[in-house]
Amino acid sequence: MKKNETKNGNTRNQELTKQQAEDRIFNRMLLWLAGAVVVELIMLLFNRVYVHARVSELDVVPIWRTILLILLVVGVILFAAFLAWGIQLRKGDSQSGTLQFILAAGCLCVGVGGYAMRQYTSSVAPVVLAVVPGLAVLAMVFYLYQKEFFACALVGGMGILGLWIYRITFGSHNYILYLVVALVITALLTLLTWKLQKQEGVWKWKEREFTLLQKDAAYPAYYLTAVLTVVLLLVPMALGAAVAYYSIWILAAWLLILAVFFTSRMM
């Protein structure tokens, strides 16, 4: 009887521990979503008072132009400060630092997004307004799905954003700059994925080991996503904006297929 009671007690403790871990993950996800909502409201404010200012408000536009420039500098400084603070907290406790990381990301988005609206006004405002909800979706994927799907969604999302930028800028030097950044990030993620595949999902840093991916991770899904994204980002430069439009739908459909696939793996 005592052995059965002990086993039942251990089972309950394991269930409680698992429930507590799931609650912590869910709370972190809610914090990221709340941060995204706040940033999106600020972006909507910039869009209203600067990009789509009424005739009666034109006298205030130069003031907002100066404010958006100041916000870029302040946003970058606060981003670095909150990021360093979060990393320092995370070193002492793996459960800490989430709020600081959210504040860092929010400050960067406000600064860069506001400056982008300042420089390109109505041509880039829809992109900025769409990026923040996209980042919120990525946060949900990070906490709810397998990490390889997060990598797929990140690379695919960069591809969709890049193709949208191409259609807006018609392949100008801004798109070339974005393309270089996207290719570098994709290459680094691919290298990291390849190393994790060789080490069964474990990342070794100095004398510590971090399990980033489970042993049965779907590595081919990421490799296919990376190749598809790179190809679709390069093709419009030869075939034009019409191809970029259809490429957006191809990438979106592919990510939807992956969402169904990874959802089925969770069941």
PDB file of C-alpha atoms in Angstrom:
ATOM      1  CA  MET A   1       0.000   0.000   0.000  1.00  0.00           C
ATOM      2  CA  LYS A   2       2.780   2.412   0.900  1.00  0.00           C
ATOM      3  CA  LYS A   3       4.513   1.790  -2.439  1.00  0.00           C
ATOM      4  CA  ASN A   4       1.282   2.540  -4.322  1.00  0.00           C
ATOM      5  CA  GLU A   5       0.755   5.697  -2.292  1.00  0.00           C
ATOM      6  CA  THR A   6       4.322   6.771  -3.020  1.00  0.00           C
ATOM      7  CA  LYS A   7       3.860   6.155  -6.746  1.00  0.00           C
ATOM      8  CA  ASN A   8       0.581   8.066  -6.761  1.00  0.00           C
ATOM      9  CA  GLY A   9       2.228  10.935  -4.898  1.00  0.00           C
ATOM     10  CA  ASN A  10       5.104  11.070  -7.397  1.00  0.00           C
ATOM     11  CA  THR A  11       2.659  11.030 -10.291  1.00  0.00           C
ATOM     12  CA  ARG A  12       0.707  13.939  -8.807  1.00  0.00           C
ATOM     13  CA  ASN A  13       3.912  15.895  -8.217  1.00  0.00           C
ATOM     14  CA  GLN A  14       4.991  15.317 -11.818  1.00  0.00           C
ATOM     15  CA  GLU A  15       1.597  16.461 -13.081  1.00  0.00           C
ATOM     16  CA  LEU A  16       1.752  19.570 -10.907  1.00  0.00           C
ATOM     17  CA  THR A  17       5.283  20.352 -12.101  1.00  0.00           C
ATOM     18  CA  LYS A  18       4.224  19.921 -15.731  1.00  0.00           C
ATOM     19  CA  GLN A  19       1.157  22.103 -15.177  1.00  0.00           C
ATOM     20  CA  GLN A  20       3.264  24.807 -13.546  1.00  0.00           C
ATOM     21  CA  ALA A  21       5.711  24.737 -16.471  1.00  0.00           C
ATOM     22  CA  GLU A  22       2.863  25.022 -18.968  1.00  0.00           C
ATOM     23  CA  ASP A  23       1.367  27.910 -16.984  1.00  0.00           C
ATOM     24  CA  ARG A  24       4.706  29.747 -17.027  1.00  0.00           C
ATOM     25  CA  ILE A  25       4.991  29.269 -20.796  1.00  0.00           C
ATOM     26  CA  PHE A  26       1.426  30.469 -21.328  1.00  0.00           C
ATOM     27  CA  ASN A  27       1.996  33.543 -19.138  1.00  0.00           C
ATOM     28  CA  ARG A  28       5.137  34.444 -21.075  1.00  0.00           C
ATOM     29  CA  MET A  29       3.255  34.137 -24.340  1.00  0.00           C
ATOM     30  CA  LEU A  30       0.521  36.431 -22.991  1.00  0.00           C
ATOM     31  CA  LEU A  31       3.172  38.994 -22.003  1.00  0.00           C
ATOM     32  CA  TRP A  32       4.586  38.975 -25.545  1.00  0.00           C
ATOM     33  CA  LEU A  33       1.096  39.366 -27.012  1.00  0.00           C
ATOM     34  CA  ALA A  34       0.343  42.237 -24.639  1.00  0.00           C
ATOM     35  CA  GLY A  35       3.586  43.924 -25.652  1.00  0.00           C
ATOM     36  CA  ALA A  36       2.693  43.495 -29.331  1.00  0.00           C
ATOM     37  CA  VAL A  37      -0.719  45.087 -28.739  1.00  0.00           C
ATOM     38  CA  VAL A  38       0.880  48.132 -27.064  1.00  0.00           C
ATOM     39  CA  VAL A  39       3.440  48.545 -29.870  1.00  0.00           C
ATOM     40  CA  GLU A  40       0.743  48.174 -32.542  1.00  0.00           C
ATOM     41  CA  LEU A  41      -1.347  50.892 -30.874  1.00  0.00           C
ATOM     42  CA  ILE A  42       1.693  53.204 -30.910  1.00  0.00           C
ATOM     43  CA  MET A  43       2.267  52.419 -34.601  1.00  0.00           C
ATOM     44  CA  LEU A  44      -1.388  53.181 -35.328  1.00  0.00           C
ATOM     45  CA  LEU A  45      -0.924  56.519 -33.549  1.00  0.00           C
ATOM     46  CA  PHE A  46       2.088  57.361 -35.722  1.00  0.00           C
ATOM     47  CA  ASN A  47       0.151  56.313 -38.810  1.00  0.00           C
ATOM     48  CA  ARG A  48      -2.755  58.561 -37.866  1.00  0.00           C
ATOM     49  CA  VAL A  49      -0.983  61.743 -36.716  1.00  0.00           C
ATOM     50  CA  TYR A  50       1.995  61.678 -39.114  1.00  0.00           C
ATOM     51  CA  VAL A  51       1.365  59.567 -42.199  1.00  0.00           C
ATOM     52  CA  HIS A  52      -2.343  60.433 -42.521  1.00  0.00           C
ATOM     53  CA  ALA A  53      -2.394  63.842 -40.865  1.00  0.00           C
ATOM     54  CA  ARG A  54      -5.409  66.003 -41.662  1.00  0.00           C
ATOM     55  CA  VAL A  55      -5.033  69.396 -43.321  1.00  0.00           C
ATOM     56  CA  SER A  56      -5.778  71.103 -40.024  1.00  0.00           C
ATOM     57  CA  GLU A  57      -2.931  69.122 -38.401  1.00  0.00           C
ATOM     58  CA  LEU A  58      -0.179  69.890 -40.926  1.00  0.00           C
ATOM     59  CA  ASP A  59       1.432  72.442 -38.595  1.00  0.00           C
ATOM     60  CA  VAL A  60       2.144  69.644 -36.103  1.00  0.00           C
ATOM     61  CA  VAL A  61       3.736  67.290 -38.677  1.00  0.00           C
ATOM     62  CA  PRO A  62       7.257  68.843 -38.409  1.00  0.00           C
ATOM     63  CA  ILE A  63       7.118  68.339 -34.645  1.00  0.00           C
ATOM     64  CA  TRP A  64       6.192  64.672 -35.091  1.00  0.00           C
ATOM     65  CA  ARG A  65       8.998  64.338 -37.637  1.00  0.00           C
ATOM     66  CA  THR A  66      11.494  65.442 -34.985  1.00  0.00           C
ATOM     67  CA  ILE A  67       9.876  63.200 -32.350  1.00  0.00           C
ATOM     68  CA  LEU A  68      10.151  60.126 -34.591  1.00  0.00           C
ATOM     69  CA  LEU A  69      13.852  60.813 -35.151  1.00  0.00           C
ATOM     70  CA  ILE A  70      14.435  61.160 -31.409  1.00  0.00           C
ATOM     71  CA  LEU A  71      12.473  57.955 -30.774  1.00  0.00           C
ATOM     72  CA  LEU A  72      14.812  56.063 -33.094  1.00  0.00           C
ATOM     73  CA  VAL A  73      17.863  57.029 -31.029  1.00  0.00           C
ATOM     74  CA  VAL A  74      16.109  56.495 -27.693  1.00  0.00           C
ATOM     75  CA  GLY A  75      14.611  53.203 -28.887  1.00  0.00           C
ATOM     76  CA  VAL A  76      17.981  51.778 -29.903  1.00  0.00           C
ATOM     77  CA  ILE A  77      19.589  52.851 -26.612  1.00  0.00           C
ATOM     78  CA  LEU A  78      16.759  51.378 -24.528  1.00  0.00           C
ATOM     79  CA  PHE A  79      16.839  48.222 -26.630  1.00  0.00           C
ATOM     80  CA  ALA A  80      20.502  47.684 -25.795  1.00  0.00           C
ATOM     81  CA  ALA A  81      19.934  48.497 -22.117  1.00  0.00           C
ATOM     82  CA  PHE A  82      16.918  46.202 -21.633  1.00  0.00           C
ATOM     83  CA  LEU A  83      18.577  43.427 -23.646  1.00  0.00           C
ATOM     84  CA  ALA A  84      21.715  43.545 -21.490  1.00  0.00           C
ATOM     85  CA  TRP A  85      19.555  43.601 -18.346  1.00  0.00           C
ATOM     86  CA  GLY A  86      17.538  40.599 -19.504  1.00  0.00           C
ATOM     87  CA  ILE A  87      20.650  38.604 -20.403  1.00  0.00           C
ATOM     88  CA  GLN A  88      22.146  39.345 -16.997  1.00  0.00           C
ATOM     89  CA  LEU A  89      18.978  38.151 -15.250  1.00  0.00           C
ATOM     90  CA  ARG A  90      18.768  35.060 -17.448  1.00  0.00           C
ATOM     91  CA  LYS A  91      22.312  34.054 -16.423  1.00  0.00           C
ATOM     92  CA  GLY A  92      21.224  33.846 -12.787  1.00  0.00           C
ATOM     93  CA  ASP A  93      17.805  32.285 -13.415  1.00  0.00           C
ATOM     94  CA  SER A  94      16.639  30.660 -16.643  1.00  0.00           C
ATOM     95  CA  GLN A  95      13.045  31.711 -15.827  1.00  0.00           C
ATOM     96  CA  SER A  96      13.859  35.435 -15.527  1.00  0.00           C
ATOM     97  CA  GLY A  97      14.369  38.235 -18.035  1.00  0.00           C
ATOM     98  CA  THR A  98      11.228  37.770 -20.152  1.00  0.00           C
ATOM     99  CA  LEU A  99       9.794  41.196 -19.316  1.00  0.00           C
ATOM    100  CA  GLN A 100      13.125  42.863 -20.092  1.00  0.00           C
ATOM    101  CA  PHE A 101      13.334  41.109 -23.465  1.00  0.00           C
ATOM    102  CA  ILE A 102       9.780  42.230 -24.285  1.00  0.00           C
ATOM    103  CA  LEU A 103      10.616  45.830 -23.381  1.00  0.00           C
ATOM    104  CA  ALA A 104      13.787  45.633 -25.502  1.00  0.00           C
ATOM    105  CA  ALA A 105      11.880  44.332 -28.530  1.00  0.00           C
ATOM    106  CA  GLY A 106       9.123  46.912 -28.020  1.00  0.00           C
ATOM    107  CA  CYS A 107      11.549  49.840 -27.836  1.00  0.00           C
ATOM    108  CA  LEU A 108      13.335  48.672 -30.984  1.00  0.00           C
ATOM    109  CA  CYS A 109      10.071  48.208 -32.903  1.00  0.00           C
ATOM    110  CA  VAL A 110       8.781  51.647 -31.882  1.00  0.00           C
ATOM    111  CA  GLY A 111      12.051  53.358 -32.790  1.00  0.00           C
ATOM    112  CA  VAL A 112      12.663  51.604 -36.115  1.00  0.00           C
ATOM    113  CA  GLY A 113       8.982  51.465 -37.111  1.00  0.00           C
ATOM    114  CA  GLY A 114       8.438  55.144 -36.369  1.00  0.00           C
ATOM    115  CA  TYR A 115      11.567  56.111 -38.297  1.00  0.00           C
ATOM    116  CA  ALA A 116      10.484  53.994 -41.277  1.00  0.00           C
ATOM    117  CA  MET A 117       7.155  55.848 -41.334  1.00  0.00           C
ATOM    118  CA  ARG A 118       9.038  59.132 -41.064  1.00  0.00           C
ATOM    119  CA  GLN A 119      11.218  58.346 -44.067  1.00  0.00           C
ATOM    120  CA  TYR A 120       8.783  56.556 -46.394  1.00  0.00           C
ATOM    121  CA  THR A 121       5.337  57.617 -45.051  1.00  0.00           C
ATOM    122  CA  SER A 122       2.375  55.920 -46.749  1.00  0.00           C
ATOM    123  CA  SER A 123       4.470  53.558 -48.895  1.00  0.00           C
ATOM    124  CA  VAL A 124       5.859  51.678 -45.902  1.00  0.00           C
ATOM    125  CA  ALA A 125       3.175  52.281 -43.248  1.00  0.00           C
ATOM    126  CA  PRO A 126       1.139  49.149 -44.168  1.00  0.00           C
ATOM    127  CA  VAL A 127       4.291  47.024 -43.883  1.00  0.00           C
ATOM    128  CA  VAL A 128       5.126  48.416 -40.445  1.00  0.00           C
ATOM    129  CA  LEU A 129       1.561  47.887 -39.243  1.00  0.00           C
ATOM    130  CA  ALA A 130       1.666  44.278 -40.457  1.00  0.00           C
ATOM    131  CA  VAL A 131       5.088  43.415 -39.015  1.00  0.00           C
ATOM    132  CA  VAL A 132       4.055  43.796 -35.360  1.00  0.00           C
ATOM    133  CA  PRO A 133       1.149  41.285 -35.565  1.00  0.00           C
ATOM    134  CA  GLY A 134       3.499  39.017 -37.505  1.00  0.00           C
ATOM    135  CA  LEU A 135       5.995  39.138 -34.641  1.00  0.00           C
ATOM    136  CA  ALA A 136       3.167  38.345 -32.214  1.00  0.00           C
ATOM    137  CA  VAL A 137       2.317  35.252 -34.279  1.00  0.00           C
ATOM    138  CA  LEU A 138       5.984  34.227 -34.193  1.00  0.00           C
ATOM    139  CA  ALA A 139       5.923  34.520 -30.387  1.00  0.00           C
ATOM    140  CA  MET A 140       2.904  32.208 -30.270  1.00  0.00           C
ATOM    141  CA  VAL A 141       4.646  29.715 -32.548  1.00  0.00           C
ATOM    142  CA  PHE A 142       7.779  29.846 -30.382  1.00  0.00           C
ATOM    143  CA  TYR A 143       5.891  28.977 -27.197  1.00  0.00           C
ATOM    144  CA  LEU A 144       3.268  26.595 -28.570  1.00  0.00           C
ATOM    145  CA  TYR A 145       5.031  24.632 -31.312  1.00  0.00           C
ATOM    146  CA  GLN A 146       8.264  22.753 -31.857  1.00  0.00           C
ATOM    147  CA  LYS A 147      11.289  24.996 -32.209  1.00  0.00           C
ATOM    148  CA  GLU A 148      12.049  23.816 -35.755  1.00  0.00           C
ATOM    149  CA  PHE A 149       8.644  25.138 -36.825  1.00  0.00           C
ATOM    150  CA  PHE A 150       9.549  28.475 -35.242  1.00  0.00           C
ATOM    151  CA  ALA A 151      12.686  28.532 -37.397  1.00  0.00           C
ATOM    152  CA  CYS A 152      10.562  27.727 -40.463  1.00  0.00           C
ATOM    153  CA  ALA A 153       8.054  30.458 -39.595  1.00  0.00           C
ATOM    154  CA  LEU A 154      10.859  32.976 -38.994  1.00  0.00           C
ATOM    155  CA  VAL A 155      12.554  32.323 -42.334  1.00  0.00           C
ATOM    156  CA  GLY A 156       9.270  32.082 -44.229  1.00  0.00           C
ATOM    157  CA  GLY A 157       8.010  35.269 -42.566  1.00  0.00           C
ATOM    158  CA  MET A 158      11.179  37.087 -43.637  1.00  0.00           C
ATOM    159  CA  GLY A 159      10.537  35.846 -47.161  1.00  0.00           C
ATOM    160  CA  ILE A 160       6.958  37.137 -47.212  1.00  0.00           C
ATOM    161  CA  LEU A 161       8.034  40.502 -45.796  1.00  0.00           C
ATOM    162  CA  GLY A 162      10.855  40.744 -48.323  1.00  0.00           C
ATOM    163  CA  LEU A 163       8.572  40.004 -51.273  1.00  0.00           C
ATOM    164  CA  TRP A 164       6.124  42.611 -50.023  1.00  0.00           C
ATOM    165  CA  ILE A 165       8.953  45.152 -49.787  1.00  0.00           C
ATOM    166  CA  TYR A 166       9.978  44.252 -53.338  1.00  0.00           C
ATOM    167  CA  ARG A 167       6.474  44.992 -54.628  1.00  0.00           C
ATOM    168  CA  ILE A 168       6.454  48.351 -52.838  1.00  0.00           C
ATOM    169  CA  THR A 169       9.968  49.475 -53.763  1.00  0.00           C
ATOM    170  CA  PHE A 170      10.183  47.710 -57.171  1.00  0.00           C
ATOM    171  CA  GLY A 171      13.471  46.099 -56.239  1.00  0.00           C
ATOM    172  CA  SER A 172      15.309  49.274 -55.203  1.00  0.00           C
ATOM    173  CA  HIS A 173      18.497  49.392 -53.131  1.00  0.00           C
ATOM    174  CA  ASN A 174      16.309  49.062 -50.005  1.00  0.00           C
ATOM    175  CA  TYR A 175      15.226  45.617 -51.157  1.00  0.00           C
ATOM    176  CA  ILE A 176      18.828  44.664 -51.935  1.00  0.00           C
ATOM    177  CA  LEU A 177      19.802  45.629 -48.386  1.00  0.00           C
ATOM    178  CA  TYR A 178      16.910  43.626 -46.957  1.00  0.00           C
ATOM    179  CA  LEU A 179      17.805  40.675 -49.180  1.00  0.00           C
ATOM    180  CA  VAL A 180      21.389  40.623 -47.909  1.00  0.00           C
ATOM    181  CA  VAL A 181      20.225  40.707 -44.268  1.00  0.00           C
ATOM    182  CA  ALA A 182      17.634  37.969 -44.888  1.00  0.00           C
ATOM    183  CA  LEU A 183      20.170  35.728 -46.637  1.00  0.00           C
ATOM    184  CA  VAL A 184      22.701  36.168 -43.831  1.00  0.00           C
ATOM    185  CA  ILE A 185      20.116  35.321 -41.148  1.00  0.00           C
ATOM    186  CA  THR A 186      18.921  32.314 -43.144  1.00  0.00           C
ATOM    187  CA  ALA A 187      22.478  31.087 -43.629  1.00  0.00           C
ATOM    188  CA  LEU A 188      23.253  31.409 -39.906  1.00  0.00           C
ATOM    189  CA  LEU A 189      20.047  29.576 -38.948  1.00  0.00           C
ATOM    190  CA  THR A 190      20.849  26.848 -41.466  1.00  0.00           C
ATOM    191  CA  LEU A 191      24.346  26.440 -40.033  1.00  0.00           C
ATOM    192  CA  LEU A 192      22.914  26.283 -36.501  1.00  0.00           C
ATOM    193  CA  THR A 193      20.314  23.710 -37.596  1.00  0.00           C
ATOM    194  CA  TRP A 194      22.978  21.580 -39.262  1.00  0.00           C
ATOM    195  CA  LYS A 195      25.116  21.599 -36.117  1.00  0.00           C
ATOM    196  CA  LEU A 196      22.127  20.749 -33.929  1.00  0.00           C
ATOM    197  CA  GLN A 197      21.250  17.871 -36.231  1.00  0.00           C
ATOM    198  CA  LYS A 198      24.752  16.449 -35.816  1.00  0.00           C
ATOM    199  CA  GLN A 199      24.524  16.819 -32.018  1.00  0.00           C
ATOM    200  CA  GLU A 200      20.945  15.488 -31.686  1.00  0.00           C
ATOM    201  CA  GLY A 201      19.495  18.890 -30.860  1.00  0.00           C
ATOM    202  CA  VAL A 202      22.016  19.778 -28.129  1.00  0.00           C
ATOM    203  CA  TRP A 203      24.004  23.013 -28.274  1.00  0.00           C
ATOM    204  CA  LYS A 204      27.283  22.924 -26.357  1.00  0.00           C
ATOM    205  CA  TRP A 205      28.632  26.193 -24.992  1.00  0.00           C
ATOM    206  CA  LYS A 206      31.849  26.036 -22.997  1.00  0.00           C
ATOM    207  CA  GLU A 207      31.106  23.345 -20.389  1.00  0.00           C
ATOM    208  CA  ARG A 208      27.326  23.651 -20.525  1.00  0.00           C
ATOM    209  CA  GLU A 209      24.786  21.888 -22.731  1.00  0.00           C
ATOM    210  CA  PHE A 210      21.453  23.297 -23.919  1.00  0.00           C
ATOM    211  CA  THR A 211      18.771  21.136 -25.505  1.00  0.00           C
ATOM    212  CA  LEU A 212      17.352  23.353 -28.250  1.00  0.00           C
ATOM    213  CA  LEU A 213      15.616  20.692 -30.356  1.00  0.00           C
ATOM    214  CA  GLN A 214      14.147  17.309 -29.551  1.00  0.00           C
ATOM    215  CA  LYS A 215      15.844  14.216 -30.944  1.00  0.00           C
ATOM    216  CA  ASP A 216      13.098  13.558 -33.508  1.00  0.00           C
ATOM    217  CA  ALA A 217      13.085  17.126 -34.822  1.00  0.00           C
ATOM    218  CA  ALA A 218      11.861  17.543 -38.406  1.00  0.00           C
ATOM    219  CA  TYR A 219      15.054  19.001 -39.873  1.00  0.00           C
ATOM    220  CA  PRO A 220      14.046  18.472 -43.563  1.00  0.00           C
ATOM    221  CA  ALA A 221      11.093  20.830 -43.039  1.00  0.00           C
ATOM    222  CA  TYR A 222      13.458  23.671 -42.158  1.00  0.00           C
ATOM    223  CA  TYR A 223      15.889  22.941 -44.988  1.00  0.00           C
ATOM    224  CA  LEU A 224      13.041  22.911 -47.521  1.00  0.00           C
ATOM    225  CA  THR A 225      11.684  26.178 -46.116  1.00  0.00           C
ATOM    226  CA  ALA A 226      15.089  27.844 -46.295  1.00  0.00           C
ATOM    227  CA  VAL A 227      15.674  26.772 -49.911  1.00  0.00           C
ATOM    228  CA  LEU A 228      12.162  27.775 -50.990  1.00  0.00           C
ATOM    229  CA  THR A 229      12.465  31.172 -49.303  1.00  0.00           C
ATOM    230  CA  VAL A 230      15.844  31.981 -50.837  1.00  0.00           C
ATOM    231  CA  VAL A 231      14.691  30.969 -54.325  1.00  0.00           C
ATOM    232  CA  LEU A 232      11.477  32.996 -54.099  1.00  0.00           C
ATOM    233  CA  LEU A 233      13.379  36.041 -52.821  1.00  0.00           C
ATOM    234  CA  LEU A 234      15.789  35.910 -55.769  1.00  0.00           C
ATOM    235  CA  VAL A 235      13.360  35.054 -58.583  1.00  0.00           C
ATOM    236  CA  PRO A 236      11.520  38.431 -58.674  1.00  0.00           C
ATOM    237  CA  MET A 237      14.797  40.221 -59.396  1.00  0.00           C
ATOM    238  CA  ALA A 238      14.794  38.462 -62.764  1.00  0.00           C
ATOM    239  CA  LEU A 239      11.062  38.129 -63.484  1.00  0.00           C
ATOM    240  CA  GLY A 240       9.516  41.219 -61.868  1.00  0.00           C
ATOM    241  CA  ALA A 241       6.913  42.281 -59.307  1.00  0.00           C
ATOM    242  CA  ALA A 242       4.136  40.048 -60.647  1.00  0.00           C
ATOM    243  CA  VAL A 243       6.146  36.985 -59.649  1.00  0.00           C
ATOM    244  CA  ALA A 244       6.720  38.510 -56.190  1.00  0.00           C
ATOM    245  CA  TYR A 245       2.951  38.701 -55.680  1.00  0.00           C
ATOM    246  CA  TYR A 246       2.400  35.017 -56.442  1.00  0.00           C
ATOM    247  CA  SER A 247       5.503  34.062 -54.456  1.00  0.00           C
ATOM    248  CA  ILE A 248       3.939  35.598 -51.336  1.00  0.00           C
ATOM    249  CA  TRP A 249       0.984  33.227 -51.663  1.00  0.00           C
ATOM    250  CA  ILE A 250       3.271  30.267 -52.300  1.00  0.00           C
ATOM    251  CA  LEU A 251       5.195  30.933 -49.080  1.00  0.00           C
ATOM    252  CA  ALA A 252       1.992  31.548 -47.114  1.00  0.00           C
ATOM    253  CA  ALA A 253       0.535  28.259 -48.376  1.00  0.00           C
ATOM    254  CA  TRP A 254       3.745  26.414 -47.492  1.00  0.00           C
ATOM    255  CA  LEU A 255       3.722  27.789 -43.934  1.00  0.00           C
ATOM    256  CA  LEU A 256       0.069  26.754 -43.592  1.00  0.00           C
ATOM    257  CA  ILE A 257       0.985  23.221 -44.685  1.00  0.00           C
ATOM    258  CA  LEU A 258       3.800  23.179 -42.114  1.00  0.00           C
ATOM    259  CA  ALA A 259       1.419  24.420 -39.405  1.00  0.00           C
ATOM    260  CA  VAL A 260      -0.889  21.489 -40.096  1.00  0.00           C
ATOM    261  CA  PHE A 261       2.064  19.092 -40.178  1.00  0.00           C
ATOM    262  CA  PHE A 262       3.551  20.244 -36.867  1.00  0.00           C
ATOM    263  CA  THR A 263       0.127  20.386 -35.235  1.00  0.00           C
ATOM    264  CA  SER A 264      -0.370  16.724 -36.151  1.00  0.00           C
ATOM    265  CA  ARG A 265       3.041  15.892 -34.602  1.00  0.00           C
ATOM    266  CA  MET A 266       1.871  17.378 -31.291  1.00  0.00           C
ATOM    267  CA  MET A 267      -1.127  15.021 -31.080  1.00  0.00           C
TER     268      MET A 267
END
